[in-house]
């Protein structure tokens, strides 16, 4: 697996259907200092997902920032992305690794301690614990927020990198990092900000202050 | 590309959500003489699509019948299916071929003469013209039925194999075959039949009578 910096992941907002607005937002996240981009599209047909992925990859490459694709291994392979982020209802991690190869990043969503325990036996590179706080972004997320107690418990269980997603904003990043997360993943904290580039910079600054690399 | 018999394709019905009923229907189509199976799932999450594909592949293998997957190249790769069927809004044919390899089957949906013309330049193994007649199965199909005139026109344009889908039933199969189609593809003509196995046999018999191989 290639080295990557999990500290500040911008998960693209598929509510931004307009391409001009979508890529302006991506650019703001990249300029502001996002360390990894996850392209997440739940409503699009395969062709337009692929086209968005191609263009997203071009932009990420200019900043030398890795791009991972949510769920769709076919899209990841088609654009030669740096990896995929899979959920518990996506292709199994072993199948994903076999098709993607050992040099790519695989992240896995985890919603409870049992899944974190199971993830130790899987060939994934990080887990994303979700939701860390309550969120309205991911409509299908019915799990209870894990909170700091859940994060600490999972930190004790899971041996590799952890990021945290769900209701993350500038006001709770420091707490998340101090409780054992290696990074944060955000949608709305950037995409709904008045100034997305500034919001990204501020998140990054807080992460730096907690002593983790960015 | 491997040899395959396009004459009688059963496209699985994703309205059959119950697995017992779904696999009973598949078995009926295989026993009745379907020559190729297309697994089409539009509503499922990736994991349950994959699980259904794994089990569908096992059943098809017992009958030595090829399985192709609608749209999702990741699923096709994950279960080592015999190919994929792509639409105009799926991954481009060239990208699909590159990822799938030269030994697999690629089919492409075509809804008009221009697309048929373009398909001649693509590395696909057959086109599925859709809809040949009006149909209620594929909700997103907004194109006008091509009818026999459209089929004949496309037969003159397109140089490789053609199958026809949409509103196909025992009463119009002979006409479709006589007008230049190399096969038919059906959902409801099998899945909504009182006796799906018998319905498949009857479709196959009509195809045989038109002089095409089955």
Short mmCIF file of C-alpha atoms in Angstrom, two decimals:
data_model
loop_
_atom_site.label_atom_id
_atom_site.label_comp_id
_atom_site.label_asym_id
_atom_site.label_seq_id
_atom_site.Cartn_x
_atom_site.Cartn_y
_atom_site.Cartn_z
CA UNK A 1 0.00 0.00 0.00
CA UNK A 2 1.17 3.50 -0.79
CA UNK A 3 1.71 5.99 2.01
CA UNK A 4 -1.11 8.43 2.51
CA UNK A 5 -2.11 11.14 4.92
CA UNK A 6 -5.51 10.43 6.43
CA UNK A 7 -5.66 13.56 8.56
CA UNK A 8 -8.12 15.65 6.53
CA UNK A 9 -10.43 13.88 4.12
CA UNK A 10 -12.92 15.82 2.05
CA UNK A 11 -15.79 13.55 1.06
CA UNK A 12 -17.44 15.14 -1.97
CA UNK A 13 -21.04 16.23 -1.63
CA UNK A 14 -23.29 14.48 -4.14
CA UNK A 15 -26.01 16.99 -3.39
CA UNK A 16 -23.97 19.36 -5.59
CA UNK A 17 -25.31 18.17 -8.92
CA UNK A 18 -24.02 21.13 -10.93
CA UNK A 19 -20.54 20.34 -12.22
CA UNK A 20 -19.23 23.90 -12.08
CA UNK A 21 -20.20 24.22 -8.41
CA UNK A 22 -18.95 20.71 -7.67
CA UNK A 23 -15.47 21.30 -9.05
CA UNK A 24 -15.23 24.77 -7.49
CA UNK A 25 -15.89 23.08 -4.14
CA UNK A 26 -13.30 20.38 -4.82
CA UNK A 27 -10.75 23.06 -5.73
CA UNK A 28 -11.46 24.91 -2.49
CA UNK A 29 -10.89 21.73 -0.47
CA UNK A 30 -7.65 21.01 -2.31
CA UNK A 31 -6.36 24.58 -1.99
CA UNK A 32 -7.40 24.68 1.66
CA UNK A 33 -5.26 21.64 2.41
CA UNK A 34 -7.37 18.48 2.26
CA UNK A 35 -4.94 15.54 2.41
CA UNK A 36 -7.15 12.96 0.70
CA UNK A 37 -10.34 13.13 -1.38
CA UNK A 38 -13.17 10.62 -1.36
CA UNK A 39 -15.54 10.83 -4.33
CA UNK A 40 -18.96 9.76 -3.17
CA UNK A 41 -21.89 9.60 -5.60
CA UNK A 42 -25.01 7.70 -4.71
CA UNK A 43 -27.55 8.92 -7.25
CA UNK A 44 -25.67 9.14 -10.56
CA UNK A 45 -25.61 6.73 -13.46
CA UNK A 46 -22.32 4.96 -14.05
CA UNK A 47 -21.25 7.08 -17.01
CA UNK A 48 -21.65 10.43 -15.28
CA UNK A 49 -20.02 9.02 -12.11
CA UNK A 50 -17.09 7.92 -14.28
CA UNK A 51 -16.85 11.32 -15.98
CA UNK A 52 -16.89 13.09 -12.62
CA UNK A 53 -14.25 10.66 -11.34
CA UNK A 54 -11.97 11.29 -14.34
CA UNK A 55 -12.07 15.01 -13.81
CA UNK A 56 -11.72 14.70 -10.03
CA UNK A 57 -8.64 12.56 -10.51
CA UNK A 58 -7.07 15.19 -12.79
CA UNK A 59 -7.61 17.89 -10.17
CA UNK A 60 -6.28 15.73 -7.31
CA UNK A 61 -3.22 14.78 -9.34
CA UNK A 62 -2.32 18.46 -9.77
CA UNK A 63 -2.15 18.75 -5.99
CA UNK A 64 -0.58 15.29 -5.57
CA UNK A 65 -3.50 14.32 -3.34
CA UNK A 66 -4.85 10.75 -3.43
CA UNK A 67 -8.37 10.10 -4.67
CA UNK A 68 -10.45 7.23 -3.36
CA UNK A 69 -13.85 6.22 -4.71
CA UNK A 70 -16.80 5.37 -2.49
CA UNK A 71 -18.17 1.85 -3.05
CA UNK A 72 -17.70 1.55 -6.82
CA UNK A 73 -14.64 -0.53 -7.57
CA UNK A 74 -15.48 -0.38 -11.29
CA UNK A 75 -15.14 3.40 -11.25
CA UNK A 76 -11.93 3.17 -9.21
CA UNK A 77 -10.43 0.75 -11.73
CA UNK A 78 -11.69 2.75 -14.70
CA UNK A 79 -9.96 5.96 -13.60
CA UNK A 80 -7.04 4.24 -11.84
CA UNK A 81 -7.93 5.92 -8.56
CA UNK A 82 -5.72 5.53 -5.52
CA UNK A 83 -8.26 3.37 -3.75
CA UNK A 84 -11.80 2.76 -2.64
CA UNK A 85 -13.81 3.32 0.47
CA UNK A 86 -16.21 0.48 1.13
CA UNK A 87 -19.08 0.08 3.55
CA UNK A 88 -20.43 -3.00 5.24
CA UNK A 89 -22.93 -3.41 2.34
CA UNK A 90 -20.34 -3.14 -0.46
CA UNK A 91 -18.05 -5.77 -1.95
CA UNK A 92 -16.20 -7.76 0.74
CA UNK A 93 -12.75 -6.38 1.59
CA UNK A 94 -10.95 -9.53 0.39
CA UNK A 95 -12.62 -9.43 -3.02
CA UNK A 96 -11.89 -5.71 -3.27
CA UNK A 97 -8.21 -6.21 -2.45
CA UNK A 98 -7.86 -9.02 -4.96
CA UNK A 99 -9.28 -6.89 -7.78
CA UNK A 100 -7.62 -3.63 -6.79
CA UNK A 101 -4.13 -4.91 -5.99
CA UNK A 102 -1.84 -4.42 -3.04
CA UNK A 103 -0.69 -0.91 -3.95
CA UNK A 104 -4.08 0.74 -3.53
CA UNK A 105 -5.81 2.17 -0.46
CA UNK A 106 -8.87 0.43 0.95
CA UNK A 107 -10.92 2.08 3.66
CA UNK A 108 -13.86 0.48 5.45
CA UNK A 109 -16.78 2.07 7.26
CA UNK A 110 -17.30 0.75 10.77
CA UNK A 111 -20.26 1.58 12.97
CA UNK A 112 -19.60 -0.42 16.13
CA UNK A 113 -16.98 -2.28 18.13
CA UNK A 114 -17.73 -5.68 16.66
CA UNK A 115 -17.08 -4.37 13.14
CA UNK A 116 -13.84 -2.74 14.37
CA UNK A 117 -12.75 -6.06 15.82
CA UNK A 118 -13.56 -7.85 12.54
CA UNK A 119 -11.68 -5.17 10.57
CA UNK A 120 -8.41 -6.20 12.24
CA UNK A 121 -8.57 -9.45 10.28
CA UNK A 122 -9.26 -7.68 6.96
CA UNK A 123 -6.76 -6.39 4.44
CA UNK A 124 -7.87 -2.76 4.67
CA UNK A 125 -5.68 0.28 5.27
CA UNK A 126 -7.92 2.31 7.54
CA UNK A 127 -11.37 2.33 9.03
CA UNK A 128 -13.77 5.24 9.01
CA UNK A 129 -15.89 5.20 12.11
CA UNK A 130 -19.33 6.50 11.34
CA UNK A 131 -21.16 8.37 12.61
CA UNK A 132 -18.95 9.89 15.28
CA UNK A 133 -21.64 12.53 15.91
CA UNK A 134 -25.18 12.93 14.62
CA UNK A 135 -25.33 14.01 10.97
CA UNK A 136 -27.90 14.75 8.33
CA UNK A 137 -25.59 14.28 5.33
CA UNK A 138 -25.77 10.53 4.96
CA UNK A 139 -29.44 9.78 4.81
CA UNK A 140 -29.16 6.02 5.14
CA UNK A 141 -27.06 6.19 8.28
CA UNK A 142 -29.30 4.81 10.96
CA UNK A 143 -26.61 3.85 13.45
CA UNK A 144 -26.29 5.70 16.75
CA UNK A 145 -23.41 8.19 17.05
CA UNK A 146 -20.34 6.57 18.60
CA UNK A 147 -19.16 9.66 20.42
CA UNK A 148 -15.84 9.97 22.22
CA UNK A 149 -16.49 6.87 24.30
CA UNK A 150 -17.04 4.78 21.18
CA UNK A 151 -13.95 6.26 19.51
CA UNK A 152 -11.74 5.46 22.50
CA UNK A 153 -13.08 1.93 22.68
CA UNK A 154 -12.46 1.35 18.96
CA UNK A 155 -8.99 2.92 19.25
CA UNK A 156 -8.15 0.22 21.79
CA UNK A 157 -9.49 -2.51 19.52
CA UNK A 158 -8.30 -1.50 16.04
CA UNK A 159 -4.61 -1.61 15.20
CA UNK A 160 -4.38 0.51 12.03
CA UNK A 161 -5.43 4.02 11.03
CA UNK A 162 -8.80 5.45 12.03
CA UNK A 163 -10.71 8.41 10.64
CA UNK A 164 -13.98 9.72 12.00
CA UNK A 165 -16.97 11.00 10.04
CA UNK A 166 -20.39 12.38 10.84
CA UNK A 167 -21.20 15.77 12.30
CA UNK A 168 -17.53 16.78 12.37
CA UNK A 169 -16.83 20.54 12.43
CA UNK A 170 -14.19 22.99 13.63
CA UNK A 171 -15.68 22.91 17.13
CA UNK A 172 -15.14 19.19 17.74
CA UNK A 173 -12.07 18.29 15.65
CA UNK A 174 -9.55 18.76 18.45
CA UNK A 175 -11.56 16.49 20.73
CA UNK A 176 -11.77 13.80 18.05
CA UNK A 177 -8.03 13.91 17.42
CA UNK A 178 -7.18 13.83 21.11
CA UNK A 179 -9.35 10.75 21.57
CA UNK A 180 -7.36 8.66 19.14
CA UNK A 181 -8.55 9.39 15.61
CA UNK A 182 -5.80 9.72 12.99
CA UNK A 183 -7.92 12.11 11.01
CA UNK A 184 -11.34 13.45 10.23
CA UNK A 185 -13.55 13.10 7.19
CA UNK A 186 -16.06 15.81 6.38
CA UNK A 187 -18.71 16.67 3.84
CA UNK A 188 -20.82 19.60 5.10
CA UNK A 189 -18.08 21.21 7.24
CA UNK A 190 -16.53 22.15 3.90
CA UNK A 191 -19.35 22.01 1.35
CA UNK A 192 -21.81 24.03 3.44
CA UNK A 193 -19.26 26.56 4.71
CA UNK A 194 -19.54 30.21 3.70
CA UNK A 195 -15.90 30.04 2.59
CA UNK A 196 -15.01 26.40 1.88
CA UNK A 197 -11.30 27.04 1.34
CA UNK A 198 -11.02 28.96 4.59
CA UNK A 199 -13.05 26.30 6.40
CA UNK A 200 -10.63 23.63 5.13
CA UNK A 201 -7.63 25.69 6.27
CA UNK A 202 -9.17 26.10 9.71
CA UNK A 203 -9.81 22.37 10.05
CA UNK A 204 -6.25 21.69 8.99
CA UNK A 205 -4.87 24.18 11.47
CA UNK A 206 -6.74 22.55 14.34
CA UNK A 207 -5.42 19.14 13.27
CA UNK A 208 -1.86 20.54 13.19
CA UNK A 209 -2.27 22.00 16.66
CA UNK A 210 -3.20 18.58 18.04
CA UNK A 211 0.27 17.41 17.01
CA UNK A 212 -0.62 15.08 14.17
CA UNK A 213 1.11 15.35 10.83
CA UNK A 214 -0.76 16.96 7.97
CA UNK B 1 -14.23 -13.47 -27.20
CA UNK B 2 -15.71 -16.82 -26.30
CA UNK B 3 -18.46 -18.30 -28.44
CA UNK B 4 -21.94 -17.80 -27.13
CA UNK B 5 -25.49 -18.39 -28.20
CA UNK B 6 -27.50 -15.18 -28.14
CA UNK B 7 -30.78 -16.71 -29.27
CA UNK B 8 -32.67 -16.77 -25.95
CA UNK B 9 -31.57 -14.45 -23.18
CA UNK B 10 -33.36 -14.38 -19.86
CA UNK B 11 -32.81 -11.04 -18.18
CA UNK B 12 -33.49 -11.56 -14.48
CA UNK B 13 -36.34 -9.65 -12.92
CA UNK B 14 -35.18 -7.40 -10.10
CA UNK B 15 -38.78 -6.98 -9.01
CA UNK B 16 -38.39 -10.47 -7.51
CA UNK B 17 -36.77 -9.43 -4.27
CA UNK B 18 -37.28 -12.75 -2.49
CA UNK B 19 -34.26 -14.97 -3.10
CA UNK B 20 -36.18 -18.25 -3.07
CA UNK B 21 -38.57 -17.01 -5.75
CA UNK B 22 -35.72 -15.39 -7.68
CA UNK B 23 -33.65 -18.57 -7.93
CA UNK B 24 -36.70 -20.74 -8.66
CA UNK B 25 -37.35 -18.43 -11.63
CA UNK B 26 -33.73 -18.63 -12.77
CA UNK B 27 -33.85 -22.41 -12.57
CA UNK B 28 -37.02 -22.48 -14.68
CA UNK B 29 -35.36 -20.34 -17.36
CA UNK B 30 -32.26 -22.54 -17.35
CA UNK B 31 -34.27 -25.77 -17.47
CA UNK B 32 -36.53 -24.33 -20.16
CA UNK B 33 -33.56 -23.68 -22.41
CA UNK B 34 -32.36 -20.09 -21.98
CA UNK B 35 -29.03 -19.83 -23.81
CA UNK B 36 -27.60 -16.89 -21.88
CA UNK B 37 -28.50 -15.16 -18.59
CA UNK B 38 -28.23 -11.47 -17.86
CA UNK B 39 -28.33 -10.53 -14.17
CA UNK B 40 -29.91 -7.12 -13.87
CA UNK B 41 -30.29 -5.43 -10.48
CA UNK B 42 -31.02 -1.76 -10.25
CA UNK B 43 -32.11 -1.30 -6.65
CA UNK B 44 -29.78 -3.49 -4.56
CA UNK B 45 -26.73 -2.52 -2.57
CA UNK B 46 -23.42 -3.80 -3.90
CA UNK B 47 -23.04 -6.60 -1.38
CA UNK B 48 -26.41 -8.19 -2.01
CA UNK B 49 -25.96 -7.75 -5.78
CA UNK B 50 -22.62 -9.56 -5.44
CA UNK B 51 -24.16 -12.35 -3.36
CA UNK B 52 -26.96 -12.82 -5.89
CA UNK B 53 -24.38 -12.80 -8.71
CA UNK B 54 -22.25 -15.47 -6.98
CA UNK B 55 -25.19 -17.79 -6.63
CA UNK B 56 -26.49 -17.03 -10.15
CA UNK B 57 -23.09 -17.90 -11.54
CA UNK B 58 -23.09 -21.26 -9.74
CA UNK B 59 -26.48 -22.13 -11.20
CA UNK B 60 -25.52 -21.05 -14.74
CA UNK B 61 -22.28 -23.01 -14.55
CA UNK B 62 -24.24 -26.21 -13.81
CA UNK B 63 -26.05 -25.72 -17.12
CA UNK B 64 -22.93 -24.44 -18.91
CA UNK B 65 -24.80 -21.24 -19.73
CA UNK B 66 -22.95 -17.92 -19.79
CA UNK B 67 -23.81 -15.22 -17.26
CA UNK B 68 -23.46 -11.56 -18.05
CA UNK B 69 -23.95 -8.73 -15.57
CA UNK B 70 -25.94 -5.59 -16.35
CA UNK B 71 -23.92 -2.38 -15.98
CA UNK B 72 -21.75 -3.31 -12.99
CA UNK B 73 -18.29 -4.25 -14.12
CA UNK B 74 -17.16 -4.53 -10.49
CA UNK B 75 -19.70 -7.29 -9.89
CA UNK B 76 -18.73 -9.01 -13.15
CA UNK B 77 -15.06 -8.98 -12.13
CA UNK B 78 -15.84 -10.04 -8.57
CA UNK B 79 -17.70 -13.19 -9.65
CA UNK B 80 -15.69 -13.76 -12.83
CA UNK B 81 -18.84 -13.56 -14.94
CA UNK B 82 -18.74 -14.25 -18.66
CA UNK B 83 -19.34 -10.63 -19.50
CA UNK B 84 -21.31 -7.45 -19.00
CA UNK B 85 -24.20 -5.75 -20.69
CA UNK B 86 -23.73 -1.99 -20.77
CA UNK B 87 -26.08 0.83 -21.67
CA UNK B 88 -25.39 4.21 -23.18
CA UNK B 89 -25.13 5.64 -19.62
CA UNK B 90 -22.69 3.04 -18.30
CA UNK B 91 -18.88 2.86 -18.57
CA UNK B 92 -17.68 3.42 -22.15
CA UNK B 93 -17.19 0.21 -24.16
CA UNK B 94 -13.44 0.79 -24.57
CA UNK B 95 -12.89 1.20 -20.84
CA UNK B 96 -15.03 -1.86 -20.17
CA UNK B 97 -13.07 -3.98 -22.65
CA UNK B 98 -9.75 -2.88 -21.20
CA UNK B 99 -10.77 -3.88 -17.67
CA UNK B 100 -12.65 -7.04 -18.61
CA UNK B 101 -10.22 -8.50 -21.14
CA UNK B 102 -10.66 -9.85 -24.62
CA UNK B 103 -12.15 -13.21 -23.62
CA UNK B 104 -15.33 -11.81 -22.12
CA UNK B 105 -18.65 -10.87 -23.71
CA UNK B 106 -19.69 -7.24 -23.93
CA UNK B 107 -23.19 -6.31 -25.01
CA UNK B 108 -24.42 -2.77 -25.58
CA UNK B 109 -27.95 -1.37 -25.52
CA UNK B 110 -28.84 0.63 -28.60
CA UNK B 111 -32.03 2.64 -29.01
CA UNK B 112 -31.65 4.15 -32.45
CA UNK B 113 -29.83 3.96 -35.77
CA UNK B 114 -27.13 6.46 -34.87
CA UNK B 115 -26.14 4.38 -31.82
CA UNK B 116 -26.12 1.25 -33.99
CA UNK B 117 -23.80 2.99 -36.45
CA UNK B 118 -21.50 4.06 -33.62
CA UNK B 119 -21.51 0.52 -32.19
CA UNK B 120 -19.79 -0.76 -35.32
CA UNK B 121 -16.67 1.09 -34.22
CA UNK B 122 -16.81 -0.28 -30.66
CA UNK B 123 -15.24 -3.46 -29.32
CA UNK B 124 -18.54 -5.04 -28.26
CA UNK B 125 -19.80 -8.52 -29.15
CA UNK B 126 -23.46 -7.79 -29.68
CA UNK B 127 -26.01 -5.02 -29.44
CA UNK B 128 -29.36 -5.27 -27.73
CA UNK B 129 -31.88 -3.08 -29.48
CA UNK B 130 -34.29 -1.65 -26.98
CA UNK B 131 -37.19 -1.32 -26.86
CA UNK B 132 -38.29 -3.36 -29.84
CA UNK B 133 -41.90 -3.07 -28.65
CA UNK B 134 -43.50 -1.08 -25.85
CA UNK B 135 -42.71 -2.46 -22.40
CA UNK B 136 -43.43 -1.67 -18.80
CA UNK B 137 -40.51 -3.65 -17.33
CA UNK B 138 -37.74 -1.10 -17.70
CA UNK B 139 -39.12 1.99 -16.08
CA UNK B 140 -36.43 4.36 -17.26
CA UNK B 141 -36.85 3.41 -20.88
CA UNK B 142 -38.26 6.51 -22.49
CA UNK B 143 -37.27 5.75 -26.07
CA UNK B 144 -39.90 4.98 -28.70
CA UNK B 145 -40.26 1.33 -29.74
CA UNK B 146 -38.16 0.55 -32.82
CA UNK B 147 -40.55 -1.98 -34.28
CA UNK B 148 -39.79 -4.17 -37.28
CA UNK B 149 -38.86 -1.21 -39.43
CA UNK B 150 -36.27 -0.07 -36.92
CA UNK B 151 -34.92 -3.60 -36.53
CA UNK B 152 -34.51 -4.04 -40.30
CA UNK B 153 -32.79 -0.68 -40.58
CA UNK B 154 -30.37 -1.52 -37.78
CA UNK B 155 -29.75 -4.98 -39.23
CA UNK B 156 -28.51 -3.25 -42.39
CA UNK B 157 -26.26 -0.94 -40.38
CA UNK B 158 -24.79 -3.20 -37.69
CA UNK B 159 -22.35 -5.92 -38.65
CA UNK B 160 -22.30 -8.17 -35.56
CA UNK B 161 -24.94 -9.98 -33.48
CA UNK B 162 -28.21 -8.33 -32.53
CA UNK B 163 -30.72 -9.22 -29.86
CA UNK B 164 -34.04 -7.48 -29.29
CA UNK B 165 -35.66 -6.61 -25.98
CA UNK B 166 -38.86 -4.92 -24.85
CA UNK B 167 -42.37 -6.31 -25.04
CA UNK B 168 -41.15 -9.58 -26.56
CA UNK B 169 -43.48 -12.58 -26.13
CA UNK B 170 -44.35 -15.85 -27.85
CA UNK B 171 -46.66 -13.99 -30.23
CA UNK B 172 -44.00 -11.77 -31.78
CA UNK B 173 -40.76 -13.79 -31.54
CA UNK B 174 -41.01 -15.32 -35.01
CA UNK B 175 -41.50 -11.90 -36.57
CA UNK B 176 -38.47 -10.51 -34.69
CA UNK B 177 -36.26 -13.39 -35.80
CA UNK B 178 -37.41 -13.17 -39.41
CA UNK B 179 -36.59 -9.47 -39.47
CA UNK B 180 -32.94 -10.00 -38.69
CA UNK B 181 -32.50 -10.38 -34.95
CA UNK B 182 -30.09 -13.11 -33.85
CA UNK B 183 -32.04 -13.62 -30.67
CA UNK B 184 -34.47 -12.24 -28.17
CA UNK B 185 -34.05 -11.06 -24.61
CA UNK B 186 -36.96 -11.25 -22.21
CA UNK B 187 -37.88 -10.46 -18.64
CA UNK B 188 -41.65 -10.65 -18.17
CA UNK B 189 -42.30 -13.24 -20.92
CA UNK B 190 -40.64 -15.67 -18.53
CA UNK B 191 -40.92 -14.10 -15.08
CA UNK B 192 -44.61 -13.25 -15.37
CA UNK B 193 -45.62 -16.50 -17.08
CA UNK B 194 -47.93 -18.94 -15.32
CA UNK B 195 -45.36 -21.66 -16.02
CA UNK B 196 -41.95 -20.01 -16.56
CA UNK B 197 -40.18 -23.19 -17.63
CA UNK B 198 -42.85 -24.02 -20.20
CA UNK B 199 -42.86 -20.40 -21.41
CA UNK B 200 -39.09 -20.61 -21.94
CA UNK B 201 -39.46 -23.89 -23.86
CA UNK B 202 -42.12 -22.34 -26.07
CA UNK B 203 -39.96 -19.31 -26.85
CA UNK B 204 -37.07 -21.62 -27.67
CA UNK B 205 -39.24 -23.74 -29.94
CA UNK B 206 -40.37 -20.72 -31.93
CA UNK B 207 -36.74 -19.61 -32.28
CA UNK B 208 -35.80 -23.11 -33.53
CA UNK B 209 -38.60 -23.04 -36.05
CA UNK B 210 -37.30 -19.81 -37.53
CA UNK B 211 -34.15 -21.71 -38.45
CA UNK B 212 -31.69 -20.11 -36.09
CA UNK B 213 -29.47 -22.23 -33.91
CA UNK B 214 -30.32 -22.60 -30.25
#
